[in-house]
Short mmCIF file of C-alpha atoms in Angstrom, two decimals:
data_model
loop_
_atom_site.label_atom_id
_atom_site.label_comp_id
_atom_site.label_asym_id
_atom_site.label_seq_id
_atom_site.Cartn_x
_atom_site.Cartn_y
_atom_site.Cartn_z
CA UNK T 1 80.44 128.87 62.75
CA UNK T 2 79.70 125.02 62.48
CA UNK T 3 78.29 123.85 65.95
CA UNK T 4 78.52 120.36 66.36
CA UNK T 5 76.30 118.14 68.37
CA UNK T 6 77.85 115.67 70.97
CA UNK T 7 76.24 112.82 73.21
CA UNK T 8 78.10 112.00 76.20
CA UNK T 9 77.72 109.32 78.67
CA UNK T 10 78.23 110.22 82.29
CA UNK T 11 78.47 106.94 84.88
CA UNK T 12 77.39 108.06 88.74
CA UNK T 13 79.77 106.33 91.12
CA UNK T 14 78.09 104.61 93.62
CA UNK T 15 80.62 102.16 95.25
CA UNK T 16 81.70 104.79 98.14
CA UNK T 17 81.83 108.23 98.50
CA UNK T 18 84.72 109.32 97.09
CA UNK T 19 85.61 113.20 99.30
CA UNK T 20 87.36 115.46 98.97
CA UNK T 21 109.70 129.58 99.87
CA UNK T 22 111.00 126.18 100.02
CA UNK T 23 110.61 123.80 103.09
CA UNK T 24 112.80 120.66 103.06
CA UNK T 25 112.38 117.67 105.25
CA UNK T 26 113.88 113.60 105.38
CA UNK T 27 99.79 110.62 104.86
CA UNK T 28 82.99 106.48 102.63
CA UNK T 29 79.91 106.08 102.97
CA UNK T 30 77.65 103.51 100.28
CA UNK T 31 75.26 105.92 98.20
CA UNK T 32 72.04 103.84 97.45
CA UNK T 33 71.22 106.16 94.09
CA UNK T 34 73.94 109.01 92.92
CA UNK T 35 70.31 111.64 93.38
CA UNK T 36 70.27 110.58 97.18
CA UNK T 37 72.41 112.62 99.18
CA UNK T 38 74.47 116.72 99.15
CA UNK T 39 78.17 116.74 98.77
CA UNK T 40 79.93 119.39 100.14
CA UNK T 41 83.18 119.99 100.69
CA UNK T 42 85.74 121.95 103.23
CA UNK T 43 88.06 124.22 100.25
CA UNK T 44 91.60 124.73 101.33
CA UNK T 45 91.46 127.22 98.74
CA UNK T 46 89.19 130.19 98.52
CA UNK T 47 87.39 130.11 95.85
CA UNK T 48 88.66 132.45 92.71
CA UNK T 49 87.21 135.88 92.31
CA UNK T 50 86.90 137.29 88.89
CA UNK T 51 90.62 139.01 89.06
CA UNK T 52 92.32 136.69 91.42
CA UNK T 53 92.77 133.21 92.57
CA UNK T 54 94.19 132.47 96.19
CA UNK T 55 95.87 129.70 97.21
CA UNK T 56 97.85 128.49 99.32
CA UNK T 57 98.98 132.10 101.13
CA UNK T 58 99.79 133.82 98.20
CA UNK T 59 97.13 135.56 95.11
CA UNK T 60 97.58 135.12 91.57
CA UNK T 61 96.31 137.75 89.28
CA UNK T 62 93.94 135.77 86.71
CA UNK T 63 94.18 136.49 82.82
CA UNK T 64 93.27 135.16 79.70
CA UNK T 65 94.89 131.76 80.40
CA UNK T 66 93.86 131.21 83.92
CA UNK T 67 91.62 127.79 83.85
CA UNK T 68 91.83 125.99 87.29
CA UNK T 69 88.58 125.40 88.67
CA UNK T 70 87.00 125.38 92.30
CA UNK T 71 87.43 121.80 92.02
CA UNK T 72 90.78 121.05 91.77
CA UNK T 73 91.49 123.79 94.22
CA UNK T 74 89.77 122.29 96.66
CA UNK T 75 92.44 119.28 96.11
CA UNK T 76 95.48 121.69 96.69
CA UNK T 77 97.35 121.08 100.32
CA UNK T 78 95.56 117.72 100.99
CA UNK T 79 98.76 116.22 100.72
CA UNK T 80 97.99 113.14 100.89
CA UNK T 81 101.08 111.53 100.46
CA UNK T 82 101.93 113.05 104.19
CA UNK T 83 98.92 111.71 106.19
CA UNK T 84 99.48 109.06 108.23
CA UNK T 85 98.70 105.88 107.07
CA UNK T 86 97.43 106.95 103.76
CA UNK T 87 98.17 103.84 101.52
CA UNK T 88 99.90 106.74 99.40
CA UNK T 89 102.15 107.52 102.62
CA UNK T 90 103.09 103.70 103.08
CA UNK T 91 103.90 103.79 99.73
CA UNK T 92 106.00 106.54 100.01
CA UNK T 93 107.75 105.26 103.31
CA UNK T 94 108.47 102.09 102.02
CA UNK T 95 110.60 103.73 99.15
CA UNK T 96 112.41 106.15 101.29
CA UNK T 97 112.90 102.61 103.69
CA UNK T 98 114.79 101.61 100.99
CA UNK T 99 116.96 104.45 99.86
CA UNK T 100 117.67 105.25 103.10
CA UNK T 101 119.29 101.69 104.07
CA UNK T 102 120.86 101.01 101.10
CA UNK T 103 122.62 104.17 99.07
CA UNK T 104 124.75 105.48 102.30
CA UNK T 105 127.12 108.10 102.32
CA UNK T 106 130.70 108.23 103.28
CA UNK T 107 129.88 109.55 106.65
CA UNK T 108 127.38 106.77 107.44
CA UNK T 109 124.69 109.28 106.65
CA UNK T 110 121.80 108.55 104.05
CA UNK T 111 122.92 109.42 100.27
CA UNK T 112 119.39 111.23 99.07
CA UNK T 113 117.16 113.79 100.74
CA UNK T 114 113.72 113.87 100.66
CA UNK T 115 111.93 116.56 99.47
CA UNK T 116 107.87 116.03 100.17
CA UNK T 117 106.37 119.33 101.19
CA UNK T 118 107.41 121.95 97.75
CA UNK T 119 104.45 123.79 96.45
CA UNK T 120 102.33 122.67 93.34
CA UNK T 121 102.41 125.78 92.35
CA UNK T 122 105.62 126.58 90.30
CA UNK T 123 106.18 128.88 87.41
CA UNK T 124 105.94 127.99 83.96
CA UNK T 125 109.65 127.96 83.20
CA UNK T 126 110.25 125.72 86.07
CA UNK T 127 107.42 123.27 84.55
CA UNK T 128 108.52 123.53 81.03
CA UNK T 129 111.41 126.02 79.67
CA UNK T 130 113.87 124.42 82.45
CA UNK T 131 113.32 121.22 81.23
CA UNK T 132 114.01 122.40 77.82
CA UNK T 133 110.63 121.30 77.00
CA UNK T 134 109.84 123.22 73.23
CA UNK T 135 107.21 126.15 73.22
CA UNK T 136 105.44 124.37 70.84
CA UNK T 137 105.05 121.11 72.72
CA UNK T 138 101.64 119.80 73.00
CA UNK T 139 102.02 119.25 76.85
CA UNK T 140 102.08 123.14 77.11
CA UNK T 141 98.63 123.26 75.95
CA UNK T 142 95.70 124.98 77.93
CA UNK T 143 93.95 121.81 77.59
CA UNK T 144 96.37 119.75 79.11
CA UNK T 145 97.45 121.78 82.37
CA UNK T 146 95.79 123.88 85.01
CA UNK T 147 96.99 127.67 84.55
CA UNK T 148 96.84 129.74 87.52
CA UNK T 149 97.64 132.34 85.06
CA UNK T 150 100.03 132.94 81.85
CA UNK T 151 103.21 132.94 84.31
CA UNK T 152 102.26 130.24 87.06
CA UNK T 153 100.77 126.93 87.21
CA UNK T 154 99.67 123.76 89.16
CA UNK T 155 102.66 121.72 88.76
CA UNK T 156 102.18 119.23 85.83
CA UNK T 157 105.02 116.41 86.97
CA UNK T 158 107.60 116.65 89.98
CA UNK T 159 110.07 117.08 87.55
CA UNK T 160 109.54 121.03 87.74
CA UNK T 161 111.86 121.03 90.93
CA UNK T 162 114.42 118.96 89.32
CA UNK T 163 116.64 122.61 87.94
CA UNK T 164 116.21 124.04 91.28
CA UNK T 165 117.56 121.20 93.74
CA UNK T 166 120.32 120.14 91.33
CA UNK T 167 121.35 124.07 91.15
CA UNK T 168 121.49 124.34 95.15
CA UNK T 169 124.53 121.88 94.80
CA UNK T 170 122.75 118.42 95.54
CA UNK T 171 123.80 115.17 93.69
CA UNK T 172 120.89 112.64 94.72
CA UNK T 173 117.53 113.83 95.77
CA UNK T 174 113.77 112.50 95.78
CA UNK T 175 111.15 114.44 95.45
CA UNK T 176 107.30 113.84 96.24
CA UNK T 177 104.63 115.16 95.35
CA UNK T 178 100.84 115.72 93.94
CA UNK T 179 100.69 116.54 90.56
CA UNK T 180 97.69 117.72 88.07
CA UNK T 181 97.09 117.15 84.38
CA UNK T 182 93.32 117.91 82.81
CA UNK T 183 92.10 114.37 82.04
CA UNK T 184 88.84 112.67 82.03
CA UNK T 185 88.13 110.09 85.25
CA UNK T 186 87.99 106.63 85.28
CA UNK T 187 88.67 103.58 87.12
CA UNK T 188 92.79 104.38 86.81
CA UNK T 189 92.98 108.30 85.82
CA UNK T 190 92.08 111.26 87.82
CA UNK T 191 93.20 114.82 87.36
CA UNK T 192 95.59 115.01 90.50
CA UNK T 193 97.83 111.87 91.40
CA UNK T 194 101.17 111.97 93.47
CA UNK T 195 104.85 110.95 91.77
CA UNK T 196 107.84 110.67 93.70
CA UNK T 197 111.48 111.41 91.71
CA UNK T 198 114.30 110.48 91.92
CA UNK T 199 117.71 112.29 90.68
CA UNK T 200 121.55 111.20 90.77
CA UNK T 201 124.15 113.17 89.92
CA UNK T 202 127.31 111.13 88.66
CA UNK T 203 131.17 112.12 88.04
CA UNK T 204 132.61 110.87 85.25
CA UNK T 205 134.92 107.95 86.62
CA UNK T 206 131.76 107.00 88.52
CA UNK T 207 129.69 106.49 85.28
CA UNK T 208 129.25 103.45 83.93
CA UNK T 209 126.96 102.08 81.34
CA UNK T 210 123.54 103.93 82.35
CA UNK T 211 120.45 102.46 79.97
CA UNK T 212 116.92 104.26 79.19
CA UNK T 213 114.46 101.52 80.93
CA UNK T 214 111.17 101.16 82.14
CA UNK T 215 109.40 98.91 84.56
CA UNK T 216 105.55 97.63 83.58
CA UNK T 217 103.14 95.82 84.78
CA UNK T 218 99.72 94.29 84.01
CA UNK T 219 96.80 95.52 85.49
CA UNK T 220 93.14 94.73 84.70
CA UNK T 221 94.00 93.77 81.61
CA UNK T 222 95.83 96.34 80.50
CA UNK T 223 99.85 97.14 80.75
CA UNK T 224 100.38 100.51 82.36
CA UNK T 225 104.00 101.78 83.45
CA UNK T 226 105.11 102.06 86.56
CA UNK T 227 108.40 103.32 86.21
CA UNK T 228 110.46 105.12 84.06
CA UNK T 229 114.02 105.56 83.92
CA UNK T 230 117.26 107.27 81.98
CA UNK T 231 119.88 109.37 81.57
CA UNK T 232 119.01 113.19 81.79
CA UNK T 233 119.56 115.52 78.92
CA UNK T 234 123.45 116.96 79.30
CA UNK T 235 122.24 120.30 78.69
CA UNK T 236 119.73 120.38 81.45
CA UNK T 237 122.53 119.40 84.06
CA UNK T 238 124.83 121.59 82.30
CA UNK T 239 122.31 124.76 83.03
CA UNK T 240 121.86 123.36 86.86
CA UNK T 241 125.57 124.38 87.35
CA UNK T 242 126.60 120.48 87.02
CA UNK T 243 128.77 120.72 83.87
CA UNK T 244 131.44 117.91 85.08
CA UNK T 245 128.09 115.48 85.80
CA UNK T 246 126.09 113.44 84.22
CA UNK T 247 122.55 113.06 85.72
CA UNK T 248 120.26 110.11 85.69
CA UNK T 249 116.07 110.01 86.95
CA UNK T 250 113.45 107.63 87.75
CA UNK T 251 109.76 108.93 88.07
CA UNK T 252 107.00 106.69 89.37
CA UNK T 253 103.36 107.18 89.97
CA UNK T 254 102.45 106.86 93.91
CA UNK T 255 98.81 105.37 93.07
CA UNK T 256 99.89 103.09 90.52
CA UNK T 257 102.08 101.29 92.50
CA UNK T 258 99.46 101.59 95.80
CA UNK T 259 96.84 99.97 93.40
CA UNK T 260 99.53 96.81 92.31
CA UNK T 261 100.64 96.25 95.63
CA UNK T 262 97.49 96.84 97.66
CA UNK T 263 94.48 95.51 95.39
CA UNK T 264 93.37 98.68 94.93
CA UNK T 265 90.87 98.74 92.11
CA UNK T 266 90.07 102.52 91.50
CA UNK T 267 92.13 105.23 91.80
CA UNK T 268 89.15 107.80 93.21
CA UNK T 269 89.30 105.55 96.39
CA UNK T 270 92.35 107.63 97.51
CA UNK T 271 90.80 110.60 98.28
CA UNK T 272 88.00 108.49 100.11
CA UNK T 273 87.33 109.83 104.23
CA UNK T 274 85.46 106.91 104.74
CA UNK T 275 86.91 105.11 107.63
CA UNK T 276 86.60 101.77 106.57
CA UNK T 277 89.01 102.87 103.49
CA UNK T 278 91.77 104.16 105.63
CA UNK T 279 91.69 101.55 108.75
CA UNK T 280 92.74 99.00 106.29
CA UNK T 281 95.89 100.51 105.73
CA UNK T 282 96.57 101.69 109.91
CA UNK T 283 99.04 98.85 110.01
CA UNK T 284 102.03 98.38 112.61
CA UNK T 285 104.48 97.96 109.89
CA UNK T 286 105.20 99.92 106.44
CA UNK T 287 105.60 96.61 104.89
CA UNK T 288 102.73 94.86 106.53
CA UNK T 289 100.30 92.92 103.64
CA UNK T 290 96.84 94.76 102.79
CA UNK T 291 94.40 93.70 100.77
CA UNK T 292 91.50 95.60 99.85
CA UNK T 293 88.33 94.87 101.08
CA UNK T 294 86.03 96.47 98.55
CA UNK T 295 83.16 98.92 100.93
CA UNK T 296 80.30 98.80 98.69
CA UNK T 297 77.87 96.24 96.65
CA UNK T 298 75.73 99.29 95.10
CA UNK T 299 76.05 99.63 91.33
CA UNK T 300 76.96 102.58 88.65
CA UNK T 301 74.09 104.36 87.21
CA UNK T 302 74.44 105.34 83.96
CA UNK T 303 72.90 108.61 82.64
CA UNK T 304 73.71 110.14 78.34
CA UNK T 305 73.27 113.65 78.02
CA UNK T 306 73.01 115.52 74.46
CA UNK T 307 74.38 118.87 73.69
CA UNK T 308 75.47 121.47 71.40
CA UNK T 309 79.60 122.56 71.39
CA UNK T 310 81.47 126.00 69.92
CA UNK T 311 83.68 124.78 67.18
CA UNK T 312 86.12 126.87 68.25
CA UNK T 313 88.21 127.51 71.57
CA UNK T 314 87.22 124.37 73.36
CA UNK T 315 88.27 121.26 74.77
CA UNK T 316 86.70 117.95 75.84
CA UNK T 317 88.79 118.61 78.93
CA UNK T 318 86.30 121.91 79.24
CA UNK T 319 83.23 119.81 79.75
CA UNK T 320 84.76 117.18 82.19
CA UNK T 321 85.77 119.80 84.41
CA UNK T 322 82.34 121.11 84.57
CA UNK T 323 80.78 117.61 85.25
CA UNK T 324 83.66 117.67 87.95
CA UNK T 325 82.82 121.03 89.36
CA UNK T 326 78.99 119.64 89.40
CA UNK T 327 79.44 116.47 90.23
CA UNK T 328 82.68 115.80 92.10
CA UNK T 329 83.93 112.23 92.67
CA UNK T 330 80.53 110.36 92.24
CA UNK T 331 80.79 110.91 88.63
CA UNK T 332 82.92 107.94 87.86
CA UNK T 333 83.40 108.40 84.07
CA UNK T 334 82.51 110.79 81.38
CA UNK T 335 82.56 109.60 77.56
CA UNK T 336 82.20 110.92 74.14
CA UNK T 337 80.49 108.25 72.56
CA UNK T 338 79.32 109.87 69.84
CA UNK T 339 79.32 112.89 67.74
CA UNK T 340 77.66 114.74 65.08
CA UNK T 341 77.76 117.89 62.92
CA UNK T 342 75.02 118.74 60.31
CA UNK T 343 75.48 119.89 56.71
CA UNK T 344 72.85 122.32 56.84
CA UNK T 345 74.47 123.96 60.34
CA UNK T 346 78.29 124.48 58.47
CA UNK T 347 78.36 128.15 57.94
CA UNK T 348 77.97 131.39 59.74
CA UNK T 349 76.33 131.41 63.08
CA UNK T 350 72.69 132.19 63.71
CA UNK T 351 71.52 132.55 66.99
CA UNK T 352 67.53 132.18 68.33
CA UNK T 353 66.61 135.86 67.69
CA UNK T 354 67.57 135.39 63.71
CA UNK T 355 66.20 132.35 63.57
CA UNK T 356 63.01 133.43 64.82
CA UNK T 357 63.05 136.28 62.58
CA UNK T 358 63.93 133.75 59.04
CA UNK T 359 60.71 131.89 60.23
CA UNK T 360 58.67 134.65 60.51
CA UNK T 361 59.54 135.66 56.88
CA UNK T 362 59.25 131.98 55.73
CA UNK T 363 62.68 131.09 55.11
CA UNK T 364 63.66 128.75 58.14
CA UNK T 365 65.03 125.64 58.37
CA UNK T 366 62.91 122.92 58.88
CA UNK T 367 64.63 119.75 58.91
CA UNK T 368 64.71 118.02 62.65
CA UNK T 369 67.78 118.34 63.77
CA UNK T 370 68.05 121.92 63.51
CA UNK T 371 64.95 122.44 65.45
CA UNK T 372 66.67 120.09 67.85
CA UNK T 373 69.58 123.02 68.25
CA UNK T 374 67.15 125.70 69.86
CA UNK T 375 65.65 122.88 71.92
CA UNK T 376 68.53 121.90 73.14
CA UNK T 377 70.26 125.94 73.54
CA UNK T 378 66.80 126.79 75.63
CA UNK T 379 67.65 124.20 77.94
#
């Protein structure tokens, strides 16, 4: 087995301290040095046990493809997008505002529930095989999503509750919600964000000329998208029980927009507890101005760690959610910045014990950097 050797650079976040059935209804501190202080952190979630993971009320038996960590259960049911003058609740307010006043039904009543308080936790054919998403689709992959187990998962998009809401007979509907993809952290990614969607159902006389669009915008220096929109696959409606519809969806990210509107310049500030984070946003009006005030003048600290990988079974997303599980939300950014495998190590694995023995009968390696292996292993 070739084991190849990887340097990563981990940045310590110092600007604040960045914490930690279906129901139907229409919300830091400065760290001088990253070393300084103990995080801890209340867990909604208990952690897993080595057969089961609870969560949320209910326990899911783990197996070979359970690979949600402590973590990102500790996320699960902060709901942040329901707390009070979260900038994600304003956010989500001031869209509801909108629908609310301006799609009205014939008897005066607002044209699209709200759906903000559905479990993450949704089976894999609601996530994928609903959305007649293929079984060999890369956004399946273990690496990619957090498996509660081979059956269930943490939701990967709000679309997973898209079948279900269109089957119980309703033509326009949004959904909110947080949402979790593995991904590495940085100033604008982050393993859990919220997305709101949005879902109307259309007759055929009603229908007429629907476009594929997207909304963008640029953001420190960069264009990201902020919304995506089109016409929904016939044969997903079709399935919901809609057959004489045609469907069209929006999806949004909560935090991207937040960040636009509000000056926002990192998305880790969201889960921030520090009060001087969320007073900015306790405004009298969902539609009041805020701009950030930034809470910190302390700078990153930047540490590379070297190490040897399997070359088999394992993803980069493996190692940032141990740095995570360590680390938490001080560690601001984990890189690969470079990586290296040598000739001499491409071949069948030998671990310390035979490597000891070789050099006892004089046939060991003795270049450098396969000394460096064992250095490395023993640490």
């Amino acid at each position: 087995m070739a084991a190849s050797w990887n340097f990563m650079r981990v940045v310590h976040y110092s600007k604040t301290v960045l914490s930690q059935g279906l129901k139907i209804r229409g919300i830091t501190s400065d760290f001088g040095h990253a070393w300084s202080r103990t995080i801890t952190s209340s867990f909604v979630a208990k952690t897993p046990t080595s057969n089961t993971v609870e969560l949320l009320g209910k326990v899911y038996p783990r197996d070979d493809y359970s690979n949600v960590t402590e973590k990102i259960l500790s996320k699960v049911g902060k709901n942040l997008h329901n707390q009070r003058y979260h900038p994600l609740w304003l956010i989500k307010e001031r869209i509801k505002d909108h629908f609310y006043k301006q799609y009205i039904g014939r008897f005066g009543t607002p044209l699209f529930s709200v759906y903000d308080d559905l479990s993450p936790v949704v089976t894999v054919e609601q996530n994928f095989d609903r959305l007649l998403i293929p079984k060999d689709h890369p956004s399946r992959r273990k690496g990619e999503n957090y498996y509660m187990n081979h059956t269930h998962m943490l939701r990967a998009h709000t679309s997973a509750h898209q079948w279900d809401l269109m089957h119980s007979g309703l033509d326009a509907f949004l959904v909110v919600g947080d949402v979790y993809r593995r991904d590495t952290i940085d100033s604008s990614h982050y393993p859990i964000f919220h997305q709101m969607e949005g879902v109307r159902l259309f007759s055929n006389h009603e229908v007429g000329t629907i476009h594929n669009a997207y909304a963008a915008n640029y953001f420190q220096g960069e264009w990201m998208e902020v919304l995506g929109c089109g016409v929904m696959e016939q044969q997903l409606v079709n399935s919901a029980g809609a057959e004489e519809k045609i469907g069209w969806a929006f999806g949004l990210g909560l935090e991207r927009l937040a960040m636009i509107l509000y000056d926002i310049p990192d998305i880790r500030l969201f889960w921030s507890e520090d009060e001087r984070f969320l007073k900015q946003f306790s405004v009298p009006h969902i539609d009041q101005k805020v701009h950030f005030q930034p809470l910190s003048k302390y700078p990153p600290l930047i540490n590379d760690i070297s190490f040897w990988l399997p070359s088999e079974k394992y993803s980069e997303n493996d190692f940032y959610d141990l740095v995570r599980t360590i680390g938490g939300d001080l560690v601001e950014k984990v890189a690969l910045i470079d990586e290296f495998t040598h000739p001499k190590s491409i071949g069948p694995y030998r671990d310390e014990a035979q490597e000891t023995a070789e050099c006892e009968r004089g046939s060991c390696r003795e270049d450098l950097d396969t000394m460096g292996v064992w250095g490395l292993q023993r640490v």
